[in-house]
Tab-separated table of N, CA, C and O in Angstrom:
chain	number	residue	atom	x	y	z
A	1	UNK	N	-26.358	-33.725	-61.317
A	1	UNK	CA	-25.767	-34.331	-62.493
A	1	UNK	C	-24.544	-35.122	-62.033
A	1	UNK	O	-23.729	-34.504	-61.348
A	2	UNK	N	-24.349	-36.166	-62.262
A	2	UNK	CA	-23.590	-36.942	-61.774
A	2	UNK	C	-22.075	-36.920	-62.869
A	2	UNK	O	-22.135	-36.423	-63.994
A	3	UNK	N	-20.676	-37.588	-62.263
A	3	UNK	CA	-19.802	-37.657	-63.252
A	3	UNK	C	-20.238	-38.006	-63.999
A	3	UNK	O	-20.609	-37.083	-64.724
A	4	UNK	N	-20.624	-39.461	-64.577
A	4	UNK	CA	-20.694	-40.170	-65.710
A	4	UNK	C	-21.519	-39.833	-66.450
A	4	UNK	O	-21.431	-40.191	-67.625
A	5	UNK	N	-22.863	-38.836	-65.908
A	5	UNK	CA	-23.636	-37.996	-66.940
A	5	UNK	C	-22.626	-36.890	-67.618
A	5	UNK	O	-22.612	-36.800	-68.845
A	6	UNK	N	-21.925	-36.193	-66.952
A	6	UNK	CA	-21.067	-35.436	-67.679
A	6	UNK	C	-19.895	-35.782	-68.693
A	6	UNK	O	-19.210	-35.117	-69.471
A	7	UNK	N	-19.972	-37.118	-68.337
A	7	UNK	CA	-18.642	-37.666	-69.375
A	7	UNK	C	-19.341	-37.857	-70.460
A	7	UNK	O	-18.699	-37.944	-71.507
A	8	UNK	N	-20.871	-37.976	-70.518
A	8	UNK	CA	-21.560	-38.564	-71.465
A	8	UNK	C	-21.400	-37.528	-72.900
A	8	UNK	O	-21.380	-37.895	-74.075
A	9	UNK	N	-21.278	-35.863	-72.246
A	9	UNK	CA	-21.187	-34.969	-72.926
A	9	UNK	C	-20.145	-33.976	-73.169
A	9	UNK	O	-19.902	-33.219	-74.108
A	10	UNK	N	-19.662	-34.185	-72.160
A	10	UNK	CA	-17.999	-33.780	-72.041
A	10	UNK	C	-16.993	-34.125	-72.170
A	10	UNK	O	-16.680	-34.956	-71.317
A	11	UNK	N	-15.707	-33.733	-73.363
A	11	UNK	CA	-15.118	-34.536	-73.348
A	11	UNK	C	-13.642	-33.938	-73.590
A	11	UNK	O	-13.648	-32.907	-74.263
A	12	UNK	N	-12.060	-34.506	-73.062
A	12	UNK	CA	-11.074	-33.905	-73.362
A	12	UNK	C	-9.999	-34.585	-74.547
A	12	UNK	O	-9.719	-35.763	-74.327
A	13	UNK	N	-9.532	-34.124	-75.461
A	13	UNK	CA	-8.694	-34.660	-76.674
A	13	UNK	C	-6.972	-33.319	-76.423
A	13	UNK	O	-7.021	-32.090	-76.405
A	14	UNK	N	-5.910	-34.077	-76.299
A	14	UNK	CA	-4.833	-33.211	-75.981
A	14	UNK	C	-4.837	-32.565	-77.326
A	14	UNK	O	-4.289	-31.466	-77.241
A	15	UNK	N	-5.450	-32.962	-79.131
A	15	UNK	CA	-4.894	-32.546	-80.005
A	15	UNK	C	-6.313	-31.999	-80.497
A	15	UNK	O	-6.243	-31.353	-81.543
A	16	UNK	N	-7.306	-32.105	-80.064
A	16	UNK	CA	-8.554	-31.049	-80.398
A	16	UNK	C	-8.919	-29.785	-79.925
A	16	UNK	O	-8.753	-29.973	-78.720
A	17	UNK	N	-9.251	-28.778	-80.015
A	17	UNK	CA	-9.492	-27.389	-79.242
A	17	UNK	C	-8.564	-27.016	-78.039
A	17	UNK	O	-8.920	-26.470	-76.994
A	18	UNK	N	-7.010	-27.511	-78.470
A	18	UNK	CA	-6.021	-27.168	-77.261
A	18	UNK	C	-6.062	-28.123	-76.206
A	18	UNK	O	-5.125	-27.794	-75.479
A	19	UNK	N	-6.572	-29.039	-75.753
A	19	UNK	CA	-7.390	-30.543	-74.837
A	19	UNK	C	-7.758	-29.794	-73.930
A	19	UNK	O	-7.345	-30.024	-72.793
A	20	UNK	N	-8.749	-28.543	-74.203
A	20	UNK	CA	-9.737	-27.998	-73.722
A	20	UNK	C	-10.951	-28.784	-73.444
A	20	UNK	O	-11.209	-29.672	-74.258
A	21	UNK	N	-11.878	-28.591	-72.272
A	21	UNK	CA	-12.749	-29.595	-72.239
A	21	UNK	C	-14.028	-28.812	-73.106
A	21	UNK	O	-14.258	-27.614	-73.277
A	22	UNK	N	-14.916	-30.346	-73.680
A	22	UNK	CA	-15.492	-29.753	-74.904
A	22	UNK	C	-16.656	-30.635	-74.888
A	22	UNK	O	-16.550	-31.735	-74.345
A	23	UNK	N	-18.129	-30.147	-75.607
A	23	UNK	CA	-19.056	-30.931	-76.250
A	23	UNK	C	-18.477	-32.139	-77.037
A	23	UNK	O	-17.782	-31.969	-78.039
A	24	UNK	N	-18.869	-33.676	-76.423
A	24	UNK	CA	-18.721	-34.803	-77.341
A	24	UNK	C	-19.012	-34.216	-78.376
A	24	UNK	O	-19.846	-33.329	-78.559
A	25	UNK	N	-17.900	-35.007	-79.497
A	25	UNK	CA	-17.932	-35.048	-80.889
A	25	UNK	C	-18.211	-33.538	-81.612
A	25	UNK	O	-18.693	-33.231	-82.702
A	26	UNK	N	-17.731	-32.832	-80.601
A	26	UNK	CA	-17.568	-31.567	-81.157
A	26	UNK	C	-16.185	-30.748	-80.809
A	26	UNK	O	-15.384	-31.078	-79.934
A	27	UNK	N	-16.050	-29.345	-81.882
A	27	UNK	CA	-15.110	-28.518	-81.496
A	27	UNK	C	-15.362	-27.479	-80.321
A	27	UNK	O	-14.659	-26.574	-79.871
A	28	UNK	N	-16.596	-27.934	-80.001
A	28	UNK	CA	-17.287	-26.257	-79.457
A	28	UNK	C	-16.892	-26.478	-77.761
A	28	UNK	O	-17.210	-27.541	-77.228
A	29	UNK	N	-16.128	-25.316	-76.904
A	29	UNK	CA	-15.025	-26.014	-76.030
A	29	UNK	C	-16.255	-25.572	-74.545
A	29	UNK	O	-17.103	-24.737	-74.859
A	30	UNK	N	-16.285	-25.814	-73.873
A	30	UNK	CA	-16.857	-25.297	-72.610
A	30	UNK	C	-17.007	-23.899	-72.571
A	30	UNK	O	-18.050	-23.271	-72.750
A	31	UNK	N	-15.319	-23.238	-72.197
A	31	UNK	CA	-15.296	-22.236	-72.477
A	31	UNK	C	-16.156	-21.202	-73.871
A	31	UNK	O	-16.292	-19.984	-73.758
A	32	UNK	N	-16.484	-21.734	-74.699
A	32	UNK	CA	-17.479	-21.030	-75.867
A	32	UNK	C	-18.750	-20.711	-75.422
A	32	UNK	O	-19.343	-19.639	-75.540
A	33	UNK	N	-19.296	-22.254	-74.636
A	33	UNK	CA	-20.689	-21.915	-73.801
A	33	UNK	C	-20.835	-20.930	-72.900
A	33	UNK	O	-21.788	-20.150	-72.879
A	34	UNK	N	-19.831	-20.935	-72.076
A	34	UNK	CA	-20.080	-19.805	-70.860
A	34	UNK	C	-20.003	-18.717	-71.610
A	34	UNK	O	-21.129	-18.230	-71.714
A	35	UNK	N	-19.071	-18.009	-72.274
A	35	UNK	CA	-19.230	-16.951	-73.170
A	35	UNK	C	-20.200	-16.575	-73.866
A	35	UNK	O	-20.472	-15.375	-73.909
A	36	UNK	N	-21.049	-17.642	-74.669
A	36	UNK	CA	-22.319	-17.421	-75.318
A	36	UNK	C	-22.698	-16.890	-73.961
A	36	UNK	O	-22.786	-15.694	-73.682
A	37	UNK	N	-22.979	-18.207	-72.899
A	37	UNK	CA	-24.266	-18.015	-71.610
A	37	UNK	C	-24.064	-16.792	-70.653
A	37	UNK	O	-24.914	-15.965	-70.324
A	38	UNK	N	-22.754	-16.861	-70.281
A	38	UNK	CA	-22.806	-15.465	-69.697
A	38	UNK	C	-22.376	-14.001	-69.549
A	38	UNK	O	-22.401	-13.125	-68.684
A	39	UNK	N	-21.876	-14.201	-71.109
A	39	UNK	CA	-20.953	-12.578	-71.712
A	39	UNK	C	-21.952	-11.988	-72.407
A	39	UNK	O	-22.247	-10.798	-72.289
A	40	UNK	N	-22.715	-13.084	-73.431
A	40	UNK	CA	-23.448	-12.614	-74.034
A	40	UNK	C	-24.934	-13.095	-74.131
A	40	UNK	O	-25.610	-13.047	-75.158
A	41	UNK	N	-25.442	-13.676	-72.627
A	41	UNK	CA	-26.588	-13.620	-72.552
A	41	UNK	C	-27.959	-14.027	-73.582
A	41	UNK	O	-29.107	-13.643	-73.805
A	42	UNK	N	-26.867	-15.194	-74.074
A	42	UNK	CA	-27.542	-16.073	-75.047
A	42	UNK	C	-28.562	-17.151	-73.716
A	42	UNK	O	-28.198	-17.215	-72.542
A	43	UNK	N	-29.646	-17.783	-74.185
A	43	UNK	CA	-30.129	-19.024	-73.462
A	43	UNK	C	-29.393	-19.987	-73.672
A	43	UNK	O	-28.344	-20.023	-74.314
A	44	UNK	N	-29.930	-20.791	-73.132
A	44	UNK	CA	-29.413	-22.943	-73.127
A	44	UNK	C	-30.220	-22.854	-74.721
A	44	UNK	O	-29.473	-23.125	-75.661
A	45	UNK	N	-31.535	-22.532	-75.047
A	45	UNK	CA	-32.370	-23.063	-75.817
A	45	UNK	C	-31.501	-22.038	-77.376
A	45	UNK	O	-31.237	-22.514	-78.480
A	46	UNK	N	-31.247	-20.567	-76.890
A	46	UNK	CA	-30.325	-20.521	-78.001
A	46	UNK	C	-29.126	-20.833	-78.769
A	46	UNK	O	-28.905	-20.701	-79.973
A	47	UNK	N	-28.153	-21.422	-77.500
A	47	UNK	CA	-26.815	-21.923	-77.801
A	47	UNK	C	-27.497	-22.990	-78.417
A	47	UNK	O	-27.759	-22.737	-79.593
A	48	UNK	N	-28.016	-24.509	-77.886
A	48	UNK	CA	-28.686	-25.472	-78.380
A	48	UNK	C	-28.863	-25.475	-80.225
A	48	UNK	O	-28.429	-26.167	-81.145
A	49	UNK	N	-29.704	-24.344	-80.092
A	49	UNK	CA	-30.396	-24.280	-81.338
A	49	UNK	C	-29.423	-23.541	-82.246
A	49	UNK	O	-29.685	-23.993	-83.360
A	50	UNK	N	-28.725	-22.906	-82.339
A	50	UNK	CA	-27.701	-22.288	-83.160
A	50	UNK	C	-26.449	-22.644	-83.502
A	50	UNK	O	-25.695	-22.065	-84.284
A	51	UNK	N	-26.228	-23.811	-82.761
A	51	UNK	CA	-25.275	-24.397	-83.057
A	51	UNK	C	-25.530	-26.359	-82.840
A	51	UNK	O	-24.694	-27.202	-82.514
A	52	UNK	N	-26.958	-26.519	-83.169
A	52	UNK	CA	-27.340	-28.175	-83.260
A	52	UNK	C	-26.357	-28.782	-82.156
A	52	UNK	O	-25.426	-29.556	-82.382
A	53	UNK	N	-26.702	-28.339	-81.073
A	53	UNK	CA	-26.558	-29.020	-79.954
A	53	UNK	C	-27.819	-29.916	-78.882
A	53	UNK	O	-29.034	-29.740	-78.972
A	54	UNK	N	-27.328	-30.591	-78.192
A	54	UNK	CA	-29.111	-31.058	-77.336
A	54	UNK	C	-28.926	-30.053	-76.217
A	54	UNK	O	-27.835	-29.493	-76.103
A	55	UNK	N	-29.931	-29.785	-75.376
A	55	UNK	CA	-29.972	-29.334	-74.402
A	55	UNK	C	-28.782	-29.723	-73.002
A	55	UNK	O	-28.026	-29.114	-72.245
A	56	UNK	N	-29.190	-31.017	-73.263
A	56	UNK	CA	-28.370	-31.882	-72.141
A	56	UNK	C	-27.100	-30.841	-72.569
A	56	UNK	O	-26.951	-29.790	-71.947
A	57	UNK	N	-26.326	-31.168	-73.526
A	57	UNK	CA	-24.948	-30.735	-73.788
A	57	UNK	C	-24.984	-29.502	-73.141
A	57	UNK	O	-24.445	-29.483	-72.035
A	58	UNK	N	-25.536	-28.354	-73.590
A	58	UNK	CA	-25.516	-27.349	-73.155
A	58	UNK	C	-25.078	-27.034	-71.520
A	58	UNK	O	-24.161	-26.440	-70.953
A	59	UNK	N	-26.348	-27.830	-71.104
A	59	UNK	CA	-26.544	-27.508	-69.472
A	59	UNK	C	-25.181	-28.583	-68.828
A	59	UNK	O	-24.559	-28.350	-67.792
A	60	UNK	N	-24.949	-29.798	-69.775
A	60	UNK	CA	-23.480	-30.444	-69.273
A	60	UNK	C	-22.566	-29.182	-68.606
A	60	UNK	O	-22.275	-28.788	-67.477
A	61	UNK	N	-22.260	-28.737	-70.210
A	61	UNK	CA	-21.163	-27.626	-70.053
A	61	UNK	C	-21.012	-26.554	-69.243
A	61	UNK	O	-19.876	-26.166	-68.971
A	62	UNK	N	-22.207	-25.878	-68.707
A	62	UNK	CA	-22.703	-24.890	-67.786
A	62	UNK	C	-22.373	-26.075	-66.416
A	62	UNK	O	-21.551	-25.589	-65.638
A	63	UNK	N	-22.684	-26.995	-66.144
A	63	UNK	CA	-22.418	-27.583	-64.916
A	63	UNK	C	-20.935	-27.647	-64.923
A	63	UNK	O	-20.550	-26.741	-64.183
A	64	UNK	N	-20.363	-28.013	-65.200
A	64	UNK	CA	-18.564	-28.353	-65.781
A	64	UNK	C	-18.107	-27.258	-65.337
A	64	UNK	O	-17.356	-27.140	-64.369
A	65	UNK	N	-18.466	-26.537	-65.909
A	65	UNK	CA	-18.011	-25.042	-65.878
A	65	UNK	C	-18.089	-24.414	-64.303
A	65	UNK	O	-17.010	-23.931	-63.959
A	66	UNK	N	-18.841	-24.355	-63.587
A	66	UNK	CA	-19.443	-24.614	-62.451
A	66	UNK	C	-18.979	-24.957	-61.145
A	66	UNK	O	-19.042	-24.494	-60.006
A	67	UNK	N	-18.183	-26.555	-62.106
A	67	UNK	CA	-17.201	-27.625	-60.785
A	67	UNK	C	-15.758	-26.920	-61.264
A	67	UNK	O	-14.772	-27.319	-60.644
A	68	UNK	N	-15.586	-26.147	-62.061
A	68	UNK	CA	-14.438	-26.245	-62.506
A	68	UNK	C	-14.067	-24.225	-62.980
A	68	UNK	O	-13.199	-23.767	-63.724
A	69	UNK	N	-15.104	-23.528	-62.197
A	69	UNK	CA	-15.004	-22.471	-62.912
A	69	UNK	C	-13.579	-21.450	-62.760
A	69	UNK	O	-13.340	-20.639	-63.655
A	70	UNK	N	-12.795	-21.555	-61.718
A	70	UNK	CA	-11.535	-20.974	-61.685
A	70	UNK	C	-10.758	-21.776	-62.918
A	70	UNK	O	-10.020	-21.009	-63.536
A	71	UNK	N	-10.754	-22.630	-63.232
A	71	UNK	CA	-9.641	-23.283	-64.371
A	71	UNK	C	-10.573	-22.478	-66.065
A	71	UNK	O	-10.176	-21.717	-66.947
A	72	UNK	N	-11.340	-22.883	-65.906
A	72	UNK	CA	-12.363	-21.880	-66.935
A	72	UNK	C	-11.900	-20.657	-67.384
A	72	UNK	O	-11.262	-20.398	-68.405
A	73	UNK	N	-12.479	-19.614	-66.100
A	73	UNK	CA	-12.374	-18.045	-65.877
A	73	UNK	C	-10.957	-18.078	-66.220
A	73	UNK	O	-10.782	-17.364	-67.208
A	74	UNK	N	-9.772	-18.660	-65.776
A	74	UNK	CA	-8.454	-18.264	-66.241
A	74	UNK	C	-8.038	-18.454	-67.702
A	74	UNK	O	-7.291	-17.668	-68.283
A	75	UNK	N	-8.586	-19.581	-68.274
A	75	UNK	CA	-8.717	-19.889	-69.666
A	75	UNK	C	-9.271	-18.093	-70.345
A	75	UNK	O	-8.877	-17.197	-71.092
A	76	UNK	N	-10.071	-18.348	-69.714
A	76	UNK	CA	-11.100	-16.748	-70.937
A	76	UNK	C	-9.812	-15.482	-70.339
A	76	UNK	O	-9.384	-14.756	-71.236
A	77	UNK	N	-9.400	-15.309	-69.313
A	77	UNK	CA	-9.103	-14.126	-68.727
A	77	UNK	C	-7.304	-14.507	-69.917
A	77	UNK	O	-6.839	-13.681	-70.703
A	78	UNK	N	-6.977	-15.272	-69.772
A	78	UNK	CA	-5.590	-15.439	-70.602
A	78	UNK	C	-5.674	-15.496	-72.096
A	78	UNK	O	-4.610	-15.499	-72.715
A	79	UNK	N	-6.980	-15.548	-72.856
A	79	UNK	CA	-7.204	-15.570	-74.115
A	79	UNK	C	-7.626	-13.945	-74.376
A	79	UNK	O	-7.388	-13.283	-75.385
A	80	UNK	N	-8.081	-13.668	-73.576
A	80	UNK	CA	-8.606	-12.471	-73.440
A	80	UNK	C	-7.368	-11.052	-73.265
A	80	UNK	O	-7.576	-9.864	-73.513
A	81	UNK	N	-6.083	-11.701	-72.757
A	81	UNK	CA	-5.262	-10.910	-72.645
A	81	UNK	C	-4.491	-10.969	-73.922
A	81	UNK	O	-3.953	-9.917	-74.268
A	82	UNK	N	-4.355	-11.956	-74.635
A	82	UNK	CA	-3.314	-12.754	-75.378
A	82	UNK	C	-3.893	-11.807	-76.718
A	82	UNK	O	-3.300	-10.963	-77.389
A	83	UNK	N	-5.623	-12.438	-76.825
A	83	UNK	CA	-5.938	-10.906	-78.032
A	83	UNK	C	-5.258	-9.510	-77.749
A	83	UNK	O	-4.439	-8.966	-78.490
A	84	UNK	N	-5.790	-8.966	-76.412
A	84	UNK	CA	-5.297	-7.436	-76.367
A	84	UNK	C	-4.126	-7.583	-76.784
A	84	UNK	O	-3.963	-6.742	-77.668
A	85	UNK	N	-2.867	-8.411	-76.589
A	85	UNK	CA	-1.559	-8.052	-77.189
A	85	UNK	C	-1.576	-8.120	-78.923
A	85	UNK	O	-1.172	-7.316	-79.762
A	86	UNK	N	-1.817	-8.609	-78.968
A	86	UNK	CA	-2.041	-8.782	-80.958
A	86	UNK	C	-2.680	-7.707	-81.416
A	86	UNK	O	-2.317	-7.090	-82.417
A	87	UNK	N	-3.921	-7.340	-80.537
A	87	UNK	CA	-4.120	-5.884	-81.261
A	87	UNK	C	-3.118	-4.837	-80.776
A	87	UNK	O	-2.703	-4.130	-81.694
A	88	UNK	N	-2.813	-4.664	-80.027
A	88	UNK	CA	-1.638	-3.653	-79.606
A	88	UNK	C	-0.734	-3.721	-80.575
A	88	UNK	O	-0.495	-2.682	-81.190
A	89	UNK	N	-0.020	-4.967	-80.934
A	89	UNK	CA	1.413	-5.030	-81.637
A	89	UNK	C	0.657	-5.081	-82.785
A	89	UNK	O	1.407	-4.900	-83.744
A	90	UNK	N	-0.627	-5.264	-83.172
A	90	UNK	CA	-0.687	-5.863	-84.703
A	90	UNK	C	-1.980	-4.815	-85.037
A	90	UNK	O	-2.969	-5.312	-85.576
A	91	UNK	N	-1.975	-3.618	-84.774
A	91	UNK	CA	-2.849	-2.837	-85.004
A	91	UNK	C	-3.981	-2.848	-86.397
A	91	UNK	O	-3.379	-2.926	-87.467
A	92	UNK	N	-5.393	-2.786	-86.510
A	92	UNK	CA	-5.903	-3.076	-87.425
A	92	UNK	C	-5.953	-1.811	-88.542
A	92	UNK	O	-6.417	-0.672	-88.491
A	93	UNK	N	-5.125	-2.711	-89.743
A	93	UNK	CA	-4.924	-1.888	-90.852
A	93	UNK	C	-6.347	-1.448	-91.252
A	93	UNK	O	-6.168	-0.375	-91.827
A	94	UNK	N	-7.594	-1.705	-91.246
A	94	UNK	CA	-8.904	-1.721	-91.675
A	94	UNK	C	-9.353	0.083	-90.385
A	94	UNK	O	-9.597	1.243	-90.716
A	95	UNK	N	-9.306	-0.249	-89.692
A	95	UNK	CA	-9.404	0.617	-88.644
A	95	UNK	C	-8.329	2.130	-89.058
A	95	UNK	O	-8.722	3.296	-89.078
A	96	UNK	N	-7.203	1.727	-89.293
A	96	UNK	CA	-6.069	2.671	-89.686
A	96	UNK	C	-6.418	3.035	-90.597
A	96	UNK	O	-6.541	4.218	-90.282
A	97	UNK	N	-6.771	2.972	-91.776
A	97	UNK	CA	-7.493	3.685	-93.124
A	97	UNK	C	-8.936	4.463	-93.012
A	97	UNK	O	-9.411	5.171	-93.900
A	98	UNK	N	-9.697	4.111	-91.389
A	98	UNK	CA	-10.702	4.844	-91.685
A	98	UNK	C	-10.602	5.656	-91.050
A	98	UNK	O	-11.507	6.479	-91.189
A	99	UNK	N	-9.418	6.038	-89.865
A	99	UNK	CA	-9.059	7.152	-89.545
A	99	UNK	C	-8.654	8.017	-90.281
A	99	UNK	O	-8.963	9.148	-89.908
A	100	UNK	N	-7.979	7.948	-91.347
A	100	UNK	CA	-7.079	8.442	-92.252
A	100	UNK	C	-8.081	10.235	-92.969
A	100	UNK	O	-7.542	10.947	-93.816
């Protein structure tokens, strides 16, 4: 897959999804794909289809991801920490009542 195939589907905005890199003309960020593709072991053909994407896009983002996966992996690993603190400090009242 060459750059300019990937630009075709990839794309960065400083004031859209954080200027996370992302599906053209979409919100849906790179980082979302790998998570579908490899946290949760969704296909190309299910991400695609569940969220009206083409294939190409899909497999764009999985390549991207790929050339670029340490900047990625730190993205998920720092969002991933940033929740655990919010639930720590911001404990779920929903959860707290069914202990009760």
């Amino acid at each position: 897959m060459s750059i300019d195939t990937l630009n075709d589907h990839i794309e960065t905005s400083e004031n859209i999804a954080g200027g996370k890199p992302r599906i053209k003309g979409h919100r849906i960020t790179v980082q979302n794909i790998v998570v579908w593709h490899e946290m949760l072991a969704l296909s190309a053909d299910e991400i695609a289809t569940e969220y009206e994407l083409s294939l190409a896009d899909v497999y764009a983002a999985l390549a991207y991801y790929h050339d670029h996966r340490e900047q990625v992996d730190k993205s998920i690993h720092e969002e991933d920490a940033f929740v655990e603190t919010l639930r720590k400090n911001f404990p779920s009242k929903v959860a707290k009542r069914m202990n009760e």
